[in-house]
Amino acid sequence: MEKASKGVMTLGIIFIILGIWGFFQNPILGLFMVGPIHNWVHLISGILAVIFASSGESPAKQFAKVFGVVYGFLAIAGFFITDQLYFGFLRANDADDWLHLFLAVAFLYLGYSRSYGVHRRGMREAPARG
């Protein structure tokens, strides 16, 4: 697995855990507001992340780009929405807004960064000196 696949897989697993956790504790860690719809969004996002990450580097990068934009939008919208219900159905607060911004940066980084593998074509070992 390369960088984007590993990163998207990790974030996907975290989303699944948080989606399940949110059904039992609100707010999560005493900071992040969630509700039933928000939990389902986390679960579905996490499952999709795992599927895309398992499909290879290119699908993982595409997923990361799309979700980076989505979370960027949520972060920006959240900084301007003063109500705790986004768009009338998603619970969120200031901690969520900052988390969404962090997730946007993380996903965009994974989506647009170059992957460097251990094996590069055209590179040869240097001859031994001695």
mmCIF file of C-alpha atoms in Angstrom:
data_model
loop_
_atom_site.group_PDB
_atom_site.id
_atom_site.type_symbol
_atom_site.label_atom_id
_atom_site.label_comp_id
_atom_site.label_asym_id
_atom_site.label_seq_id
_atom_site.Cartn_x
_atom_site.Cartn_y
_atom_site.Cartn_z
ATOM 1 C CA MET A 1 0.000 0.000 0.000
ATOM 2 C CA GLU A 2 1.272 3.445 -0.839
ATOM 3 C CA LYS A 3 0.877 6.720 1.030
ATOM 4 C CA ALA A 4 -2.594 7.783 -0.148
ATOM 5 C CA SER A 5 -4.017 4.282 0.231
ATOM 6 C CA LYS A 6 -2.623 3.955 3.762
ATOM 7 C CA GLY A 7 -3.808 7.423 4.773
ATOM 8 C CA VAL A 8 -7.308 7.003 3.351
ATOM 9 C CA MET A 9 -7.553 3.521 4.907
ATOM 10 C CA THR A 10 -6.499 4.907 8.308
ATOM 11 C CA LEU A 11 -8.968 7.789 8.134
ATOM 12 C CA GLY A 12 -11.693 5.404 6.956
ATOM 13 C CA ILE A 13 -11.193 3.123 9.935
ATOM 14 C CA ILE A 14 -11.244 6.127 12.263
ATOM 15 C CA PHE A 15 -14.502 7.315 10.669
ATOM 16 C CA ILE A 16 -16.086 3.891 11.157
ATOM 17 C CA ILE A 17 -15.034 3.835 14.816
ATOM 18 C CA LEU A 18 -16.339 7.369 15.378
ATOM 19 C CA GLY A 19 -19.580 6.564 13.575
ATOM 20 C CA ILE A 20 -20.236 3.650 15.916
ATOM 21 C CA TRP A 21 -18.967 5.527 18.990
ATOM 22 C CA GLY A 22 -21.294 8.445 18.256
ATOM 23 C CA PHE A 23 -24.358 6.248 18.707
ATOM 24 C CA PHE A 24 -23.284 5.664 22.314
ATOM 25 C CA GLN A 25 -21.738 8.987 23.339
ATOM 26 C CA ASN A 26 -22.589 12.550 22.388
ATOM 27 C CA PRO A 27 -20.552 14.681 22.311
ATOM 28 C CA ILE A 28 -17.631 12.444 21.330
ATOM 29 C CA LEU A 29 -14.682 13.013 23.684
ATOM 30 C CA GLY A 30 -16.746 15.782 25.226
ATOM 31 C CA LEU A 31 -15.956 17.987 22.204
ATOM 32 C CA PHE A 32 -17.503 16.909 18.934
ATOM 33 C CA MET A 33 -21.265 17.167 18.465
ATOM 34 C CA VAL A 34 -22.932 14.302 16.634
ATOM 35 C CA GLY A 35 -26.394 12.984 16.035
ATOM 36 C CA PRO A 36 -27.847 9.909 14.352
ATOM 37 C CA ILE A 37 -27.545 11.345 10.823
ATOM 38 C CA HIS A 38 -24.008 12.568 11.534
ATOM 39 C CA ASN A 39 -23.082 9.075 12.780
ATOM 40 C CA TRP A 40 -24.441 7.480 9.620
ATOM 41 C CA VAL A 41 -22.465 9.968 7.526
ATOM 42 C CA HIS A 42 -19.304 8.947 9.411
ATOM 43 C CA LEU A 43 -20.047 5.236 8.963
ATOM 44 C CA ILE A 44 -20.812 5.499 5.252
ATOM 45 C CA SER A 45 -17.804 7.791 4.648
ATOM 46 C CA GLY A 46 -15.551 5.376 6.504
ATOM 47 C CA ILE A 47 -16.811 2.369 4.585
ATOM 48 C CA LEU A 48 -16.337 4.208 1.280
ATOM 49 C CA ALA A 49 -12.824 5.261 2.329
ATOM 50 C CA VAL A 50 -11.891 1.648 3.108
ATOM 51 C CA ILE A 51 -13.321 0.458 -0.222
ATOM 52 C CA PHE A 52 -11.465 3.122 -2.235
ATOM 53 C CA ALA A 53 -8.217 2.604 -0.305
ATOM 54 C CA SER A 54 -8.457 -1.147 -0.900
ATOM 55 C CA SER A 55 -8.923 -0.533 -4.635
ATOM 56 C CA GLY A 56 -5.480 1.003 -5.114
ATOM 57 C CA GLU A 57 -3.550 4.240 -5.030
ATOM 58 C CA SER A 58 -5.425 6.034 -7.812
ATOM 59 C CA PRO A 59 -8.939 5.439 -6.390
ATOM 60 C CA ALA A 60 -7.652 6.399 -2.924
ATOM 61 C CA LYS A 61 -6.274 9.665 -4.324
ATOM 62 C CA GLN A 62 -9.575 10.416 -6.097
ATOM 63 C CA PHE A 63 -11.505 9.747 -2.892
ATOM 64 C CA ALA A 64 -9.118 11.983 -0.937
ATOM 65 C CA LYS A 65 -9.511 14.845 -3.432
ATOM 66 C CA VAL A 66 -13.309 14.715 -3.343
ATOM 67 C CA PHE A 67 -13.504 14.417 0.437
ATOM 68 C CA GLY A 68 -10.865 17.120 0.854
ATOM 69 C CA VAL A 69 -13.108 19.520 -1.038
ATOM 70 C CA VAL A 70 -16.199 18.357 0.870
ATOM 71 C CA TYR A 71 -14.527 18.838 4.250
ATOM 72 C CA GLY A 72 -13.086 22.164 3.131
ATOM 73 C CA PHE A 73 -16.600 23.290 2.264
ATOM 74 C CA LEU A 74 -17.919 22.050 5.617
ATOM 75 C CA ALA A 75 -15.133 23.867 7.479
ATOM 76 C CA ILE A 76 -15.696 27.170 5.699
ATOM 77 C CA ALA A 77 -19.478 26.894 6.024
ATOM 78 C CA GLY A 78 -19.121 25.969 9.686
ATOM 79 C CA PHE A 79 -17.119 29.089 10.477
ATOM 80 C CA PHE A 80 -20.022 31.179 9.130
ATOM 81 C CA ILE A 81 -22.985 29.160 10.399
ATOM 82 C CA THR A 82 -23.792 30.220 13.943
ATOM 83 C CA ASP A 83 -26.421 27.550 14.599
ATOM 84 C CA GLN A 84 -25.390 24.096 15.857
ATOM 85 C CA LEU A 85 -27.380 22.444 13.075
ATOM 86 C CA TYR A 86 -25.656 22.641 9.678
ATOM 87 C CA PHE A 87 -28.059 22.736 6.786
ATOM 88 C CA GLY A 88 -30.846 21.888 9.213
ATOM 89 C CA PHE A 89 -29.781 18.329 10.025
ATOM 90 C CA LEU A 90 -26.076 17.921 10.960
ATOM 91 C CA ARG A 91 -25.017 18.772 14.509
ATOM 92 C CA ALA A 92 -21.688 20.579 14.792
ATOM 93 C CA ASN A 93 -19.801 23.107 16.881
ATOM 94 C CA ASP A 94 -16.514 25.050 16.769
ATOM 95 C CA ALA A 95 -14.455 21.936 17.538
ATOM 96 C CA ASP A 96 -16.100 20.216 14.566
ATOM 97 C CA ASP A 97 -15.277 23.185 12.311
ATOM 98 C CA TRP A 98 -11.580 22.969 13.185
ATOM 99 C CA LEU A 99 -11.624 19.196 12.780
ATOM 100 C CA HIS A 100 -13.235 19.579 9.355
ATOM 101 C CA LEU A 101 -10.497 22.027 8.376
ATOM 102 C CA PHE A 102 -7.812 19.565 9.529
ATOM 103 C CA LEU A 103 -9.518 16.737 7.603
ATOM 104 C CA ALA A 104 -9.738 18.904 4.475
ATOM 105 C CA VAL A 105 -5.996 19.593 4.608
ATOM 106 C CA ALA A 106 -5.187 15.927 5.338
ATOM 107 C CA PHE A 107 -7.379 14.588 2.528
ATOM 108 C CA LEU A 108 -6.148 17.185 0.017
ATOM 109 C CA TYR A 109 -2.557 16.405 0.958
ATOM 110 C CA LEU A 110 -3.174 12.688 0.396
ATOM 111 C CA GLY A 111 -5.019 13.354 -2.854
ATOM 112 C CA TYR A 112 -2.510 15.713 -4.443
ATOM 113 C CA SER A 113 0.844 14.597 -3.034
ATOM 114 C CA ARG A 114 3.154 12.517 -5.137
ATOM 115 C CA SER A 115 3.797 8.922 -4.230
ATOM 116 C CA TYR A 116 7.360 7.793 -4.062
ATOM 117 C CA GLY A 117 7.867 4.082 -3.933
ATOM 118 C CA VAL A 118 10.943 2.249 -2.779
ATOM 119 C CA HIS A 119 11.675 0.994 -6.292
ATOM 120 C CA ARG A 120 12.380 3.590 -8.951
ATOM 121 C CA ARG A 121 12.934 2.731 -12.569
ATOM 122 C CA GLY A 122 16.191 3.694 -14.139
ATOM 123 C CA MET A 123 18.147 3.902 -10.900
ATOM 124 C CA ARG A 124 21.187 1.726 -10.489
ATOM 125 C CA GLU A 125 23.330 0.929 -7.537
ATOM 126 C CA ALA A 126 26.563 2.879 -7.372
ATOM 127 C CA PRO A 127 29.672 0.780 -7.912
ATOM 128 C CA ALA A 128 31.604 -0.071 -4.778
ATOM 129 C CA ARG A 129 34.660 2.074 -4.134
ATOM 130 C CA GLY A 130 37.742 0.529 -2.876
#
